[in-house]
Amino acid sequence: MTLGVILPRRGWQLIKKAKNYAYFTPPADQPIQPFSIKIKIPNKEQALEIANQCFAAGESWMGQIGEWPAWYLHKRQSSSFELVPSKDDERGYIQKLSHVFPPKSSLTLGEYRVWSITLENKEDGEFNYRQHGNIEGEIEQDLIQPALSAPPKFEGQILEVEETEYERNPIARKLCIEHYGASCQVCSFDFFQMYGDIGHGFIHVHHTTPISTRGGQYEINPITDLIPLCPNCHAMVHRRNPPYTIEN
């Protein structure tokens, strides 16, 4: 049944729909809690088995296990920075790399503020286990699934996404390509040379300063603010925040 059928019939009011949630208020005369939910959850041993299987496979993924959203990140590198006085500006500071942490793998299963578990593995050691949230009553044995031979992966669910879009100027994009040409300014890849007519004029155009950091509408310079990049280099530039520069 759709929300359009359920809500008027039961007196619920839809407040907001977001990417992963819908928020409602129940009828004012609701006498008791409107419903209870029973969902299967893995116990600690089963969760550790899933995490070890993911680590052995060596690939990051995002999907669902049973009724719960889940994601696994494999050997992700992280680092910390500190602010130090700038040698060029007595009143300014610059970021300096202070520490590079060992690669960490992690499995997260569950929904925030409902029930979730986090398992982390550092330097190929054993996964530690943390459980969050509150499960009322006892966990019934028939709600616990047997150990999974492999975590299932799902796609295709229709999601409503709230996002902010920033205006792009097609004329500025055209002038940028006319100036630099339709080849990548990092690796020199040219889609026309590789694929013929279907690749003629195809190229990504990268904003050297992200639009989201501009704080609103601004006047764009097609030569200094834009640069043609192939999709691979464009993706790599955005592997960190702030993005890498072309020189990097």
PDB file of C-alpha atoms in Angstrom:
ATOM      1  CA  MET A   1       0.000   0.000   0.000  1.00  0.00           C
ATOM      2  CA  THR A   2       1.237   3.496  -0.769  1.00  0.00           C
ATOM      3  CA  LEU A   3       1.536   6.366   1.702  1.00  0.00           C
ATOM      4  CA  GLY A   4      -1.331   8.090  -0.091  1.00  0.00           C
ATOM      5  CA  VAL A   5      -3.576   5.186   0.926  1.00  0.00           C
ATOM      6  CA  ILE A   6      -2.241   4.535   4.433  1.00  0.00           C
ATOM      7  CA  LEU A   7      -2.009   8.074   5.822  1.00  0.00           C
ATOM      8  CA  PRO A   8      -5.593   9.336   5.236  1.00  0.00           C
ATOM      9  CA  ARG A   9      -7.079   6.045   6.394  1.00  0.00           C
ATOM     10  CA  ARG A  10      -5.151   5.918   9.654  1.00  0.00           C
ATOM     11  CA  GLY A  11      -4.997   9.628  10.409  1.00  0.00           C
ATOM     12  CA  TRP A  12      -1.228  10.005  10.161  1.00  0.00           C
ATOM     13  CA  GLN A  13       0.314  13.242   8.889  1.00  0.00           C
ATOM     14  CA  LEU A  14       3.402  13.213   6.664  1.00  0.00           C
ATOM     15  CA  ILE A  15       5.870  15.846   7.883  1.00  0.00           C
ATOM     16  CA  LYS A  16       8.861  15.311   5.610  1.00  0.00           C
ATOM     17  CA  LYS A  17      10.323  12.783   3.187  1.00  0.00           C
ATOM     18  CA  ALA A  18      14.105  12.516   2.948  1.00  0.00           C
ATOM     19  CA  LYS A  19      16.535  10.152   1.239  1.00  0.00           C
ATOM     20  CA  ASN A  20      16.266   7.268   3.724  1.00  0.00           C
ATOM     21  CA  TYR A  21      13.416   8.312   6.009  1.00  0.00           C
ATOM     22  CA  ALA A  22       9.848   9.560   6.135  1.00  0.00           C
ATOM     23  CA  TYR A  23       8.723  11.538   9.192  1.00  0.00           C
ATOM     24  CA  PHE A  24       5.117  11.336  10.478  1.00  0.00           C
ATOM     25  CA  THR A  25       2.996  12.483  13.408  1.00  0.00           C
ATOM     26  CA  PRO A  26       0.310  10.070  14.689  1.00  0.00           C
ATOM     27  CA  PRO A  27      -3.309  11.040  15.368  1.00  0.00           C
ATOM     28  CA  ALA A  28      -3.747  13.210  18.479  1.00  0.00           C
ATOM     29  CA  ASP A  29      -6.028  10.613  20.083  1.00  0.00           C
ATOM     30  CA  GLN A  30      -3.553   7.742  19.573  1.00  0.00           C
ATOM     31  CA  PRO A  31      -3.994   5.773  22.854  1.00  0.00           C
ATOM     32  CA  ILE A  32      -0.904   3.559  22.749  1.00  0.00           C
ATOM     33  CA  GLN A  33       2.242   3.043  20.754  1.00  0.00           C
ATOM     34  CA  PRO A  34       1.048   2.581  17.164  1.00  0.00           C
ATOM     35  CA  PHE A  35       3.023  -0.537  16.348  1.00  0.00           C
ATOM     36  CA  SER A  36       5.901  -2.781  17.309  1.00  0.00           C
ATOM     37  CA  ILE A  37       8.509  -4.168  14.949  1.00  0.00           C
ATOM     38  CA  LYS A  38      10.398  -7.438  14.998  1.00  0.00           C
ATOM     39  CA  ILE A  39      13.449  -7.562  12.771  1.00  0.00           C
ATOM     40  CA  LYS A  40      16.103 -10.250  12.491  1.00  0.00           C
ATOM     41  CA  ILE A  41      19.557  -9.265  13.689  1.00  0.00           C
ATOM     42  CA  PRO A  42      22.843 -11.203  13.660  1.00  0.00           C
ATOM     43  CA  ASN A  43      24.489 -12.038  16.958  1.00  0.00           C
ATOM     44  CA  LYS A  44      28.091 -11.072  17.668  1.00  0.00           C
ATOM     45  CA  GLU A  45      29.622 -14.284  16.284  1.00  0.00           C
ATOM     46  CA  GLN A  46      27.645 -14.028  13.044  1.00  0.00           C
ATOM     47  CA  ALA A  47      28.560 -10.355  12.629  1.00  0.00           C
ATOM     48  CA  LEU A  48      32.253 -11.165  13.085  1.00  0.00           C
ATOM     49  CA  GLU A  49      31.972 -13.946  10.509  1.00  0.00           C
ATOM     50  CA  ILE A  50      30.426 -11.539   7.984  1.00  0.00           C
ATOM     51  CA  ALA A  51      33.179  -8.969   8.644  1.00  0.00           C
ATOM     52  CA  ASN A  52      35.932 -11.557   8.160  1.00  0.00           C
ATOM     53  CA  GLN A  53      34.364 -12.741   4.894  1.00  0.00           C
ATOM     54  CA  CYS A  54      34.235  -9.148   3.645  1.00  0.00           C
ATOM     55  CA  PHE A  55      37.878  -8.613   4.601  1.00  0.00           C
ATOM     56  CA  ALA A  56      38.923 -11.785   2.775  1.00  0.00           C
ATOM     57  CA  ALA A  57      37.068 -10.626  -0.372  1.00  0.00           C
ATOM     58  CA  GLY A  58      39.003  -7.345  -0.224  1.00  0.00           C
ATOM     59  CA  GLU A  59      36.342  -5.077  -1.770  1.00  0.00           C
ATOM     60  CA  SER A  60      34.322  -2.173  -0.395  1.00  0.00           C
ATOM     61  CA  TRP A  61      30.564  -2.349  -0.952  1.00  0.00           C
ATOM     62  CA  MET A  62      27.238  -0.837   0.094  1.00  0.00           C
ATOM     63  CA  GLY A  63      23.949  -2.715   0.232  1.00  0.00           C
ATOM     64  CA  GLN A  64      21.722  -4.555   2.668  1.00  0.00           C
ATOM     65  CA  ILE A  65      21.963  -7.575   4.961  1.00  0.00           C
ATOM     66  CA  GLY A  66      18.596  -8.958   5.966  1.00  0.00           C
ATOM     67  CA  GLU A  67      16.395  -5.978   6.883  1.00  0.00           C
ATOM     68  CA  TRP A  68      19.286  -3.641   7.658  1.00  0.00           C
ATOM     69  CA  PRO A  69      21.325  -1.235   5.506  1.00  0.00           C
ATOM     70  CA  ALA A  70      25.000  -2.202   5.540  1.00  0.00           C
ATOM     71  CA  TRP A  71      28.303  -1.045   4.116  1.00  0.00           C
ATOM     72  CA  TYR A  72      31.872  -2.284   4.220  1.00  0.00           C
ATOM     73  CA  LEU A  73      34.990  -0.139   3.688  1.00  0.00           C
ATOM     74  CA  HIS A  74      38.215  -2.009   2.946  1.00  0.00           C
ATOM     75  CA  LYS A  75      41.605  -0.711   4.148  1.00  0.00           C
ATOM     76  CA  ARG A  76      40.725   2.980   4.020  1.00  0.00           C
ATOM     77  CA  GLN A  77      43.629   5.336   4.695  1.00  0.00           C
ATOM     78  CA  SER A  78      43.142   8.412   6.879  1.00  0.00           C
ATOM     79  CA  SER A  79      45.371  11.191   8.149  1.00  0.00           C
ATOM     80  CA  SER A  80      45.303  14.175  10.477  1.00  0.00           C
ATOM     81  CA  PHE A  81      46.510  17.717   9.967  1.00  0.00           C
ATOM     82  CA  GLU A  82      47.538  20.561  12.247  1.00  0.00           C
ATOM     83  CA  LEU A  83      47.550  24.310  11.779  1.00  0.00           C
ATOM     84  CA  VAL A  84      51.009  25.875  11.881  1.00  0.00           C
ATOM     85  CA  PRO A  85      52.066  29.503  11.390  1.00  0.00           C
ATOM     86  CA  SER A  86      52.736  30.417   7.768  1.00  0.00           C
ATOM     87  CA  LYS A  87      56.276  31.456   6.860  1.00  0.00           C
ATOM     88  CA  ASP A  88      54.919  33.725   4.122  1.00  0.00           C
ATOM     89  CA  ASP A  89      52.237  35.426   6.213  1.00  0.00           C
ATOM     90  CA  GLU A  90      52.949  36.226   9.863  1.00  0.00           C
ATOM     91  CA  ARG A  91      49.236  36.434  10.631  1.00  0.00           C
ATOM     92  CA  GLY A  92      48.226  33.344   8.689  1.00  0.00           C
ATOM     93  CA  TYR A  93      48.274  29.584   9.191  1.00  0.00           C
ATOM     94  CA  ILE A  94      48.677  26.610   6.876  1.00  0.00           C
ATOM     95  CA  GLN A  95      47.716  22.964   7.174  1.00  0.00           C
ATOM     96  CA  LYS A  96      50.556  20.550   7.871  1.00  0.00           C
ATOM     97  CA  LEU A  97      50.273  16.768   7.760  1.00  0.00           C
ATOM     98  CA  SER A  98      50.790  15.540  11.308  1.00  0.00           C
ATOM     99  CA  HIS A  99      50.025  11.822  11.191  1.00  0.00           C
ATOM    100  CA  VAL A 100      49.065   9.080   8.741  1.00  0.00           C
ATOM    101  CA  PHE A 101      46.990   6.377  10.392  1.00  0.00           C
ATOM    102  CA  PRO A 102      47.230   2.671   9.502  1.00  0.00           C
ATOM    103  CA  PRO A 103      44.665   1.453   6.943  1.00  0.00           C
ATOM    104  CA  LYS A 104      41.363   0.555   8.591  1.00  0.00           C
ATOM    105  CA  SER A 105      38.591  -1.777   7.445  1.00  0.00           C
ATOM    106  CA  SER A 106      35.096  -1.456   8.884  1.00  0.00           C
ATOM    107  CA  LEU A 107      31.671  -3.064   8.600  1.00  0.00           C
ATOM    108  CA  THR A 108      28.599  -1.089   9.660  1.00  0.00           C
ATOM    109  CA  LEU A 109      25.202  -2.743   9.885  1.00  0.00           C
ATOM    110  CA  GLY A 110      21.964  -1.197  11.127  1.00  0.00           C
ATOM    111  CA  GLU A 111      20.125   2.104  11.388  1.00  0.00           C
ATOM    112  CA  TYR A 112      21.358   5.049  13.459  1.00  0.00           C
ATOM    113  CA  ARG A 113      19.462   5.537  16.758  1.00  0.00           C
ATOM    114  CA  VAL A 114      17.546   2.284  16.266  1.00  0.00           C
ATOM    115  CA  TRP A 115      20.093  -0.520  16.352  1.00  0.00           C
ATOM    116  CA  SER A 116      23.486  -0.792  14.733  1.00  0.00           C
ATOM    117  CA  ILE A 117      26.831  -2.528  15.050  1.00  0.00           C
ATOM    118  CA  THR A 118      30.274  -1.379  13.983  1.00  0.00           C
ATOM    119  CA  LEU A 119      33.231  -3.700  13.470  1.00  0.00           C
ATOM    120  CA  GLU A 120      36.693  -2.243  12.847  1.00  0.00           C
ATOM    121  CA  ASN A 121      39.952  -3.879  11.862  1.00  0.00           C
ATOM    122  CA  LYS A 122      43.329  -2.116  11.981  1.00  0.00           C
ATOM    123  CA  GLU A 123      46.536  -3.446  10.398  1.00  0.00           C
ATOM    124  CA  ASP A 124      45.011  -6.841   9.569  1.00  0.00           C
ATOM    125  CA  GLY A 125      44.205  -7.549  13.219  1.00  0.00           C
ATOM    126  CA  GLU A 126      40.980  -8.969  14.606  1.00  0.00           C
ATOM    127  CA  PHE A 127      37.764  -7.010  14.255  1.00  0.00           C
ATOM    128  CA  ASN A 128      36.509  -5.295  17.380  1.00  0.00           C
ATOM    129  CA  TYR A 129      32.745  -5.204  17.930  1.00  0.00           C
ATOM    130  CA  ARG A 130      30.512  -2.382  19.135  1.00  0.00           C
ATOM    131  CA  GLN A 131      26.723  -2.361  19.407  1.00  0.00           C
ATOM    132  CA  HIS A 132      24.632   0.799  19.553  1.00  0.00           C
ATOM    133  CA  GLY A 133      20.974   1.460  20.261  1.00  0.00           C
ATOM    134  CA  ASN A 134      18.436  -0.236  22.476  1.00  0.00           C
ATOM    135  CA  ILE A 135      16.728  -3.560  21.839  1.00  0.00           C
ATOM    136  CA  GLU A 136      13.743  -3.866  24.175  1.00  0.00           C
ATOM    137  CA  GLY A 137      13.029  -7.266  25.667  1.00  0.00           C
ATOM    138  CA  GLU A 138      14.866 -10.460  24.852  1.00  0.00           C
ATOM    139  CA  ILE A 139      16.131 -11.335  21.415  1.00  0.00           C
ATOM    140  CA  GLU A 140      14.100 -14.284  20.202  1.00  0.00           C
ATOM    141  CA  GLN A 141      16.221 -17.073  18.818  1.00  0.00           C
ATOM    142  CA  ASP A 142      14.069 -17.517  15.738  1.00  0.00           C
ATOM    143  CA  LEU A 143      14.767 -13.894  14.784  1.00  0.00           C
ATOM    144  CA  ILE A 144      18.488 -14.527  14.398  1.00  0.00           C
ATOM    145  CA  GLN A 145      19.511 -15.644  10.935  1.00  0.00           C
ATOM    146  CA  PRO A 146      22.033 -18.422  10.458  1.00  0.00           C
ATOM    147  CA  ALA A 147      25.533 -17.287   9.526  1.00  0.00           C
ATOM    148  CA  LEU A 148      25.570 -15.937   5.997  1.00  0.00           C
ATOM    149  CA  SER A 149      27.861 -17.555   3.468  1.00  0.00           C
ATOM    150  CA  ALA A 150      28.245 -14.181   1.757  1.00  0.00           C
ATOM    151  CA  PRO A 151      26.658 -10.783   2.374  1.00  0.00           C
ATOM    152  CA  PRO A 152      23.789 -10.230  -0.105  1.00  0.00           C
ATOM    153  CA  LYS A 153      23.871  -7.129  -2.275  1.00  0.00           C
ATOM    154  CA  PHE A 154      20.820  -5.314  -3.592  1.00  0.00           C
ATOM    155  CA  GLU A 155      20.208  -2.567  -6.147  1.00  0.00           C
ATOM    156  CA  GLY A 156      17.245  -1.001  -7.856  1.00  0.00           C
ATOM    157  CA  GLN A 157      15.253   0.395  -4.913  1.00  0.00           C
ATOM    158  CA  ILE A 158      13.609   3.700  -5.834  1.00  0.00           C
ATOM    159  CA  LEU A 159      14.827   6.445  -3.495  1.00  0.00           C
ATOM    160  CA  GLU A 160      13.798  10.067  -3.214  1.00  0.00           C
ATOM    161  CA  VAL A 161      16.911  12.206  -2.801  1.00  0.00           C
ATOM    162  CA  GLU A 162      17.098  15.756  -1.485  1.00  0.00           C
ATOM    163  CA  GLU A 163      20.054  17.572  -3.035  1.00  0.00           C
ATOM    164  CA  THR A 164      21.299  21.030  -3.919  1.00  0.00           C
ATOM    165  CA  GLU A 165      22.064  21.755  -7.570  1.00  0.00           C
ATOM    166  CA  TYR A 166      24.383  24.532  -8.685  1.00  0.00           C
ATOM    167  CA  GLU A 167      23.881  26.405 -11.939  1.00  0.00           C
ATOM    168  CA  ARG A 168      26.405  25.650 -14.699  1.00  0.00           C
ATOM    169  CA  ASN A 169      27.036  28.082 -17.544  1.00  0.00           C
ATOM    170  CA  PRO A 170      27.102  26.220 -20.909  1.00  0.00           C
ATOM    171  CA  ILE A 171      28.707  29.180 -22.686  1.00  0.00           C
ATOM    172  CA  ALA A 172      31.605  29.214 -20.212  1.00  0.00           C
ATOM    173  CA  ARG A 173      32.039  25.462 -20.748  1.00  0.00           C
ATOM    174  CA  LYS A 174      32.130  25.954 -24.537  1.00  0.00           C
ATOM    175  CA  LEU A 175      34.696  28.767 -24.284  1.00  0.00           C
ATOM    176  CA  CYS A 176      36.864  26.649 -21.971  1.00  0.00           C
ATOM    177  CA  ILE A 177      36.968  23.775 -24.488  1.00  0.00           C
ATOM    178  CA  GLU A 178      37.628  26.169 -27.367  1.00  0.00           C
ATOM    179  CA  HIS A 179      40.636  27.528 -25.474  1.00  0.00           C
ATOM    180  CA  TYR A 180      42.162  24.264 -24.198  1.00  0.00           C
ATOM    181  CA  GLY A 181      40.781  21.754 -26.682  1.00  0.00           C
ATOM    182  CA  ALA A 182      38.710  18.640 -25.941  1.00  0.00           C
ATOM    183  CA  SER A 183      41.580  16.633 -24.464  1.00  0.00           C
ATOM    184  CA  CYS A 184      42.447  15.989 -20.830  1.00  0.00           C
ATOM    185  CA  GLN A 185      44.845  18.595 -19.449  1.00  0.00           C
ATOM    186  CA  VAL A 186      46.387  16.022 -17.088  1.00  0.00           C
ATOM    187  CA  CYS A 187      46.868  12.832 -19.132  1.00  0.00           C
ATOM    188  CA  SER A 188      46.184  14.222 -22.657  1.00  0.00           C
ATOM    189  CA  PHE A 189      43.519  11.592 -23.407  1.00  0.00           C
ATOM    190  CA  ASP A 190      41.382  12.516 -26.431  1.00  0.00           C
ATOM    191  CA  PHE A 191      38.068  10.677 -26.927  1.00  0.00           C
ATOM    192  CA  PHE A 192      37.920  11.525 -30.638  1.00  0.00           C
ATOM    193  CA  GLN A 193      41.341   9.993 -31.300  1.00  0.00           C
ATOM    194  CA  MET A 194      40.403   6.843 -29.376  1.00  0.00           C
ATOM    195  CA  TYR A 195      36.750   6.307 -30.368  1.00  0.00           C
ATOM    196  CA  GLY A 196      36.251   8.298 -33.553  1.00  0.00           C
ATOM    197  CA  ASP A 197      33.151  10.359 -34.268  1.00  0.00           C
ATOM    198  CA  ILE A 198      31.192   9.272 -31.174  1.00  0.00           C
ATOM    199  CA  GLY A 199      33.930  10.778 -29.006  1.00  0.00           C
ATOM    200  CA  HIS A 200      34.191  14.070 -30.886  1.00  0.00           C
ATOM    201  CA  GLY A 201      34.089  16.998 -28.441  1.00  0.00           C
ATOM    202  CA  PHE A 202      33.418  14.782 -25.408  1.00  0.00           C
ATOM    203  CA  ILE A 203      35.266  15.831 -22.250  1.00  0.00           C
ATOM    204  CA  HIS A 204      34.499  16.689 -18.626  1.00  0.00           C
ATOM    205  CA  VAL A 205      35.008  20.286 -17.489  1.00  0.00           C
ATOM    206  CA  HIS A 206      36.346  20.680 -13.946  1.00  0.00           C
ATOM    207  CA  HIS A 207      35.822  23.728 -11.721  1.00  0.00           C
ATOM    208  CA  THR A 208      39.225  24.546 -10.211  1.00  0.00           C
ATOM    209  CA  THR A 209      37.402  25.993  -7.196  1.00  0.00           C
ATOM    210  CA  PRO A 210      34.288  23.963  -6.231  1.00  0.00           C
ATOM    211  CA  ILE A 211      31.053  25.876  -6.831  1.00  0.00           C
ATOM    212  CA  SER A 212      29.799  24.804  -3.400  1.00  0.00           C
ATOM    213  CA  THR A 213      32.543  26.858  -1.729  1.00  0.00           C
ATOM    214  CA  ARG A 214      31.753  30.067  -3.625  1.00  0.00           C
ATOM    215  CA  GLY A 215      28.881  31.064  -1.359  1.00  0.00           C
ATOM    216  CA  GLY A 216      26.459  31.985  -4.130  1.00  0.00           C
ATOM    217  CA  GLN A 217      26.375  33.356  -7.661  1.00  0.00           C
ATOM    218  CA  TYR A 218      29.670  34.623  -9.060  1.00  0.00           C
ATOM    219  CA  GLU A 219      31.237  35.682 -12.374  1.00  0.00           C
ATOM    220  CA  ILE A 220      33.115  32.781 -13.936  1.00  0.00           C
ATOM    221  CA  ASN A 221      36.303  32.999 -15.996  1.00  0.00           C
ATOM    222  CA  PRO A 222      36.277  30.148 -18.568  1.00  0.00           C
ATOM    223  CA  ILE A 223      40.086  30.067 -18.727  1.00  0.00           C
ATOM    224  CA  THR A 224      41.149  30.303 -15.070  1.00  0.00           C
ATOM    225  CA  ASP A 225      38.100  28.775 -13.333  1.00  0.00           C
ATOM    226  CA  LEU A 226      37.538  25.797 -15.668  1.00  0.00           C
ATOM    227  CA  ILE A 227      39.797  23.063 -17.051  1.00  0.00           C
ATOM    228  CA  PRO A 228      39.016  20.055 -19.340  1.00  0.00           C
ATOM    229  CA  LEU A 229      39.643  16.658 -17.712  1.00  0.00           C
ATOM    230  CA  CYS A 230      38.871  13.093 -18.761  1.00  0.00           C
ATOM    231  CA  PRO A 231      36.392  11.268 -16.464  1.00  0.00           C
ATOM    232  CA  ASN A 232      39.185   9.236 -14.821  1.00  0.00           C
ATOM    233  CA  CYS A 233      41.334  12.245 -13.918  1.00  0.00           C
ATOM    234  CA  HIS A 234      38.222  14.204 -12.930  1.00  0.00           C
ATOM    235  CA  ALA A 235      37.246  11.466 -10.483  1.00  0.00           C
ATOM    236  CA  MET A 236      40.764  11.294  -9.021  1.00  0.00           C
ATOM    237  CA  VAL A 237      40.896  15.076  -8.546  1.00  0.00           C
ATOM    238  CA  HIS A 238      37.820  14.765  -6.317  1.00  0.00           C
ATOM    239  CA  ARG A 239      39.219  11.921  -4.211  1.00  0.00           C
ATOM    240  CA  ARG A 240      39.877  14.427  -1.448  1.00  0.00           C
ATOM    241  CA  ASN A 241      38.338  17.626  -0.109  1.00  0.00           C
ATOM    242  CA  PRO A 242      39.509  20.160  -1.111  1.00  0.00           C
ATOM    243  CA  PRO A 243      40.139  18.632  -4.556  1.00  0.00           C
ATOM    244  CA  TYR A 244      43.655  18.083  -5.861  1.00  0.00           C
ATOM    245  CA  THR A 245      45.035  20.796  -8.107  1.00  0.00           C
ATOM    246  CA  ILE A 246      46.066  20.050 -11.681  1.00  0.00           C
ATOM    247  CA  GLU A 247      49.694  20.370 -10.596  1.00  0.00           C
ATOM    248  CA  ASN A 248      49.126  17.740  -7.879  1.00  0.00           C
TER     249      ASN A 248
END
